[in-house]
PDB file of C-alpha atoms and ligand atoms in Angstrom:
ATOM      1  CA  UNK T1180       0.023  -0.008  -0.107  1.00 50.00           C
ATOM      2  CA  UNK T1181       2.939   2.432   0.645  1.00 54.00           C
ATOM      3  CA  UNK T1182       4.964   1.495  -2.142  1.00 59.00           C
ATOM      4  CA  UNK T1183       2.990   3.775  -4.964  1.00 62.00           C
ATOM      5  CA  UNK T1184       3.500   6.750  -2.396  1.00 70.00           C
ATOM      6  CA  UNK T1185       7.251   6.100  -1.981  1.00 82.00           C
ATOM      7  CA  UNK T1186       7.717   5.789  -5.673  1.00 79.00           C
ATOM      8  CA  UNK T1187       5.720   9.122  -6.310  1.00 80.00           C
ATOM      9  CA  UNK T1188       7.818  10.770  -3.481  1.00 82.00           C
ATOM     10  CA  UNK T1189      11.032   9.560  -4.986  1.00 77.00           C
ATOM     11  CA  UNK T1190      10.189  10.630  -8.306  1.00 82.00           C
ATOM     12  CA  UNK T1191       8.996  14.067  -7.294  1.00 85.00           C
ATOM     13  CA  UNK T1192      12.250  14.546  -5.289  1.00 86.00           C
ATOM     14  CA  UNK T1193      14.549  13.220  -8.315  1.00 84.00           C
ATOM     15  CA  UNK T1194      12.768  15.626 -10.483  1.00 89.00           C
ATOM     16  CA  UNK T1195      13.036  18.517  -8.150  1.00 89.00           C
ATOM     17  CA  UNK T1196      16.889  17.714  -7.693  1.00 87.00           C
ATOM     18  CA  UNK T1197      17.276  17.575 -11.464  1.00 85.00           C
ATOM     19  CA  UNK T1198      15.542  21.033 -11.867  1.00 88.00           C
ATOM     20  CA  UNK T1199      17.813  22.494  -9.257  1.00 89.00           C
ATOM     21  CA  UNK T1200      21.055  20.963 -10.719  1.00 87.00           C
ATOM     22  CA  UNK T1201      20.120  22.316 -14.249  1.00 88.00           C
ATOM     23  CA  UNK T1202      19.209  25.992 -12.698  1.00 86.00           C
ATOM     24  CA  UNK T1203      22.436  25.951 -10.868  1.00 85.00           C
ATOM     25  CA  UNK T1204      24.513  24.800 -14.058  1.00 82.00           C
ATOM     26  CA  UNK T1205      22.870  27.721 -15.903  1.00 78.00           C
ATOM     27  CA  UNK T1206      23.593  30.145 -13.278  1.00 81.00           C
ATOM     28  CA  UNK T1207      27.270  29.164 -13.019  1.00 79.00           C
ATOM     29  CA  UNK T1208      27.570  29.226 -16.809  1.00 74.00           C
ATOM     30  CA  UNK T1209      25.853  32.763 -17.021  1.00 73.00           C
ATOM     31  CA  UNK T1210      28.083  33.997 -14.277  1.00 68.00           C
ATOM     32  CA  UNK T1211      31.043  32.716 -15.933  1.00 68.00           C
ATOM     33  CA  UNK T1212      30.371  34.141 -19.352  1.00 62.00           C
ATOM     34  CA  UNK T1213      29.096  37.536 -17.847  1.00 64.00           C
ATOM     35  CA  UNK T1214      31.746  38.151 -15.236  1.00 59.00           C
ATOM     36  CA  UNK T1215      34.271  40.892 -16.085  1.00 51.00           C
ATOM     37  CA  UNK T1216      37.770  39.612 -16.617  1.00 50.00           C
ATOM     38  CA  UNK T1217      40.750  42.030 -16.678  1.00 50.00           C
ATOM     39  CA  UNK T1218      41.915  42.533 -20.070  1.00 53.00           C
ATOM     40  CA  UNK T1219      45.252  41.415 -21.080  1.00 58.00           C
ATOM     41  CA  UNK T1220      47.186  41.525 -24.359  1.00 71.00           C
ATOM     42  CA  UNK T1221      46.800  44.344 -26.725  1.00 79.00           C
ATOM     43  CA  UNK T1222      43.883  46.588 -25.802  1.00 86.00           C
ATOM     44  CA  UNK T1223      44.628  45.870 -22.034  1.00 92.00           C
ATOM     45  CA  UNK T1224      47.257  45.903 -19.512  1.00 95.00           C
ATOM     46  CA  UNK T1225      50.461  44.073 -20.722  1.00 95.00           C
ATOM     47  CA  UNK T1226      53.405  43.158 -18.553  1.00 95.00           C
ATOM     48  CA  UNK T1227      56.774  43.716 -19.890  1.00 95.00           C
ATOM     49  CA  UNK T1228      60.150  43.838 -18.519  1.00 95.00           C
ATOM     50  CA  UNK T1229      61.830  44.707 -15.197  1.00 95.00           C
ATOM     51  CA  UNK T1230      62.389  48.429 -14.846  1.00 95.00           C
ATOM     52  CA  UNK T1231      65.984  48.201 -14.751  1.00 94.00           C
ATOM     53  CA  UNK T1232      66.206  46.732 -18.202  1.00 94.00           C
ATOM     54  CA  UNK T1233      64.763  49.738 -19.669  1.00 96.00           C
ATOM     55  CA  UNK T1234      67.524  52.085 -20.977  1.00 95.00           C
ATOM     56  CA  UNK T1235      67.844  54.960 -23.604  1.00 95.00           C
ATOM     57  CA  UNK T1236      68.032  52.386 -26.306  1.00 96.00           C
ATOM     58  CA  UNK T1237      64.290  51.341 -27.175  1.00 97.00           C
ATOM     59  CA  UNK T1238      63.309  47.756 -26.365  1.00 96.00           C
ATOM     60  CA  UNK T1239      60.687  46.353 -28.478  1.00 96.00           C
ATOM     61  CA  UNK T1240      57.653  44.444 -26.681  1.00 95.00           C
ATOM     62  CA  UNK T1241      56.052  42.317 -29.048  1.00 94.00           C
ATOM     63  CA  UNK T1242      52.868  41.566 -26.827  1.00 93.00           C
ATOM     64  CA  UNK T1243      52.203  45.289 -26.380  1.00 95.00           C
ATOM     65  CA  UNK T1244      53.250  46.502 -30.060  1.00 96.00           C
ATOM     66  CA  UNK T1245      55.177  48.968 -28.410  1.00 97.00           C
ATOM     67  CA  UNK T1246      58.664  50.233 -27.637  1.00 98.00           C
ATOM     68  CA  UNK T1247      59.773  50.998 -24.029  1.00 98.00           C
ATOM     69  CA  UNK T1248      62.579  53.652 -23.563  1.00 97.00           C
ATOM     70  CA  UNK T1249      63.960  56.315 -21.275  1.00 97.00           C
ATOM     71  CA  UNK T1250      63.318  60.021 -21.843  1.00 96.00           C
ATOM     72  CA  UNK T1251      65.062  62.232 -19.454  1.00 94.00           C
ATOM     73  CA  UNK T1252      64.843  59.398 -16.933  1.00 93.00           C
ATOM     74  CA  UNK T1253      61.340  58.640 -17.599  1.00 96.00           C
ATOM     75  CA  UNK T1254      60.112  55.491 -18.863  1.00 97.00           C
ATOM     76  CA  UNK T1255      57.856  56.092 -21.901  1.00 97.00           C
ATOM     77  CA  UNK T1256      55.941  53.409 -23.919  1.00 98.00           C
ATOM     78  CA  UNK T1257      55.606  54.268 -27.524  1.00 98.00           C
ATOM     79  CA  UNK T1258      53.046  52.410 -29.836  1.00 98.00           C
ATOM     80  CA  UNK T1259      54.579  50.921 -32.970  1.00 98.00           C
ATOM     81  CA  UNK T1260      51.570  52.185 -35.139  1.00 97.00           C
ATOM     82  CA  UNK T1261      52.488  55.111 -37.635  1.00 98.00           C
ATOM     83  CA  UNK T1262      49.986  57.980 -37.057  1.00 98.00           C
ATOM     84  CA  UNK T1263      49.993  58.421 -40.811  1.00 98.00           C
ATOM     85  CA  UNK T1264      48.448  55.446 -42.228  1.00 97.00           C
ATOM     86  CA  UNK T1265      49.088  52.688 -39.623  1.00 97.00           C
ATOM     87  CA  UNK T1266      52.467  50.960 -40.626  1.00 98.00           C
ATOM     88  CA  UNK T1267      54.423  49.361 -37.995  1.00 98.00           C
ATOM     89  CA  UNK T1268      57.388  51.861 -37.386  1.00 98.00           C
ATOM     90  CA  UNK T1269      60.624  50.345 -36.759  1.00 98.00           C
ATOM     91  CA  UNK T1270      63.493  51.525 -34.326  1.00 98.00           C
ATOM     92  CA  UNK T1271      66.733  52.142 -36.461  1.00 97.00           C
ATOM     93  CA  UNK T1272      69.948  51.552 -34.746  1.00 96.00           C
ATOM     94  CA  UNK T1273      72.394  53.435 -37.131  1.00 96.00           C
ATOM     95  CA  UNK T1274      70.259  56.523 -37.150  1.00 97.00           C
ATOM     96  CA  UNK T1275      68.927  56.195 -33.616  1.00 97.00           C
ATOM     97  CA  UNK T1276      65.205  57.335 -34.746  1.00 97.00           C
ATOM     98  CA  UNK T1277      62.130  55.551 -35.365  1.00 98.00           C
ATOM     99  CA  UNK T1278      61.548  55.211 -39.125  1.00 98.00           C
ATOM    100  CA  UNK T1279      58.255  54.270 -41.046  1.00 98.00           C
ATOM    101  CA  UNK T1280      59.024  51.830 -43.857  1.00 97.00           C
ATOM    102  CA  UNK T1281      55.595  52.885 -45.689  1.00 97.00           C
ATOM    103  CA  UNK T1282      56.103  56.612 -46.596  1.00 97.00           C
ATOM    104  CA  UNK T1283      59.323  57.463 -44.693  1.00 97.00           C
ATOM    105  CA  UNK T1284      58.184  59.549 -41.788  1.00 98.00           C
ATOM    106  CA  UNK T1285      60.837  59.729 -39.091  1.00 98.00           C
ATOM    107  CA  UNK T1286      60.499  60.027 -35.316  1.00 98.00           C
ATOM    108  CA  UNK T1287      62.993  60.919 -32.607  1.00 97.00           C
ATOM    109  CA  UNK T1288      63.736  58.403 -29.927  1.00 97.00           C
ATOM    110  CA  UNK T1289      60.846  59.877 -27.651  1.00 98.00           C
ATOM    111  CA  UNK T1290      58.435  59.223 -30.974  1.00 98.00           C
ATOM    112  CA  UNK T1291      58.286  62.733 -31.644  1.00 98.00           C
ATOM    113  CA  UNK T1292      57.860  63.827 -35.248  1.00 98.00           C
ATOM    114  CA  UNK T1293      60.749  64.701 -37.355  1.00 97.00           C
ATOM    115  CA  UNK T1294      60.175  64.188 -40.938  1.00 97.00           C
ATOM    116  CA  UNK T1295      57.506  62.778 -43.692  1.00 98.00           C
ATOM    117  CA  UNK T1296      53.792  62.871 -44.115  1.00 98.00           C
ATOM    118  CA  UNK T1297      52.899  61.969 -40.466  1.00 98.00           C
ATOM    119  CA  UNK T1298      50.619  64.467 -38.933  1.00 98.00           C
ATOM    120  CA  UNK T1299      51.947  64.182 -35.280  1.00 98.00           C
ATOM    121  CA  UNK T1300      54.520  62.137 -33.129  1.00 98.00           C
ATOM    122  CA  UNK T1301      53.925  58.585 -32.350  1.00 98.00           C
ATOM    123  CA  UNK T1302      51.226  57.597 -29.914  1.00 98.00           C
ATOM    124  CA  UNK T1303      51.920  56.272 -26.406  1.00 98.00           C
ATOM    125  CA  UNK T1304      50.416  54.057 -23.792  1.00 97.00           C
ATOM    126  CA  UNK T1305      50.440  54.657 -20.167  1.00 96.00           C
ATOM    127  CA  UNK T1306      53.284  53.294 -18.201  1.00 96.00           C
ATOM    128  CA  UNK T1307      52.604  51.653 -14.775  1.00 95.00           C
ATOM    129  CA  UNK T1308      55.785  51.155 -12.727  1.00 94.00           C
ATOM    130  CA  UNK T1309      56.331  50.220  -8.966  1.00 91.00           C
ATOM    131  CA  UNK T1310      55.674  46.245  -9.573  1.00 91.00           C
ATOM    132  CA  UNK T1311      57.984  43.506 -10.604  1.00 94.00           C
ATOM    133  CA  UNK T1312      57.782  44.493 -13.899  1.00 96.00           C
ATOM    134  CA  UNK T1313      56.781  47.807 -15.928  1.00 96.00           C
ATOM    135  CA  UNK T1314      53.091  47.356 -17.397  1.00 96.00           C
ATOM    136  CA  UNK T1315      51.863  49.173 -20.435  1.00 96.00           C
ATOM    137  CA  UNK T1316      48.051  49.897 -20.643  1.00 95.00           C
ATOM    138  CA  UNK T1317      47.431  49.413 -24.261  1.00 95.00           C
ATOM    139  CA  UNK T1318      43.808  50.405 -23.676  1.00 93.00           C
ATOM    140  CA  UNK T1319      44.867  53.750 -22.832  1.00 91.00           C
ATOM    141  CA  UNK T1320      46.191  55.641 -26.099  1.00 95.00           C
ATOM    142  CA  UNK T1321      47.914  58.921 -25.501  1.00 97.00           C
ATOM    143  CA  UNK T1322      47.747  60.882 -28.792  1.00 98.00           C
ATOM    144  CA  UNK T1323      51.333  61.669 -30.102  1.00 98.00           C
ATOM    145  CA  UNK T1324      52.806  65.219 -29.689  1.00 98.00           C
ATOM    146  CA  UNK T1325      52.082  67.592 -32.365  1.00 98.00           C
ATOM    147  CA  UNK T1326      54.635  68.522 -34.944  1.00 98.00           C
ATOM    148  CA  UNK T1327      57.421  70.869 -33.618  1.00 97.00           C
ATOM    149  CA  UNK T1328      57.493  69.030 -30.397  1.00 96.00           C
ATOM    150  CA  UNK T1329      61.106  68.231 -29.499  1.00 95.00           C
ATOM    151  CA  UNK T1330      61.784  67.233 -25.713  1.00 95.00           C
ATOM    152  CA  UNK T1331      65.234  65.762 -26.429  1.00 95.00           C
ATOM    153  CA  UNK T1332      67.845  67.366 -28.867  1.00 92.00           C
ATOM    154  CA  UNK T1333      69.422  64.137 -30.631  1.00 92.00           C
ATOM    155  CA  UNK T1334      69.816  64.614 -34.425  1.00 90.00           C
ATOM    156  CA  UNK T1335      70.448  61.506 -36.486  1.00 91.00           C
ATOM    157  CA  UNK T1336      73.230  59.578 -35.545  1.00 92.00           C
ATOM    158  CA  UNK T1337      74.069  57.766 -38.848  1.00 94.00           C
ATOM    159  CA  UNK T1338      72.496  56.630 -41.962  1.00 96.00           C
ATOM    160  CA  UNK T1339      68.771  55.688 -42.199  1.00 95.00           C
ATOM    161  CA  UNK T1340      67.636  52.049 -42.331  1.00 95.00           C
ATOM    162  CA  UNK T1341      64.921  52.791 -44.857  1.00 87.00           C
TER     163      UNK T1341
HETATM  164 FE1  FES W1431      54.060  55.742 -41.716  1.00 55.99          FE
HETATM  165 FE2  FES W1431      52.496  56.547 -44.141  1.00 55.99          FE
HETATM  166  S1  FES W1431      52.421  54.928 -42.709  1.00 55.99           S
HETATM  167  S2  FES W1431      54.570  57.422 -43.066  1.00 55.99           S
END
């Protein structure tokens, strides 16, 4: 006499447990998809190298598509993207300038405009120091200095690379 009731109760509880499990899985999946995750890589904060490794010779950080160098003692992060039409600007050891291979714009070691069709100096990223390594916030682009800005007086040191 009691068997049908126990079976009904069992099925009811099993059904309730299944629904609760599915609801929990759905809630977990939704949370996992919607939670905010700090961005990393280009467009987010990129970890680079220890502060002491940054000198006056620009070092290229591929993951940030940027150069790190010291200008008057301060660390600056210079985006590789040419402010003319977006080509990758390269550092030239012989001229000690940044040179764009596309249309020939040149920039001094601080990324400031020197020659060519570029409308301004190279853009920069915010630099965060104080940790184990220097970080570049590649989501925070600082527009390059206008033409005519020259915070350093370093004429080309030798022949151009381009
Ligand atoms: Fe660099 Fe044109 S894209 S000078």
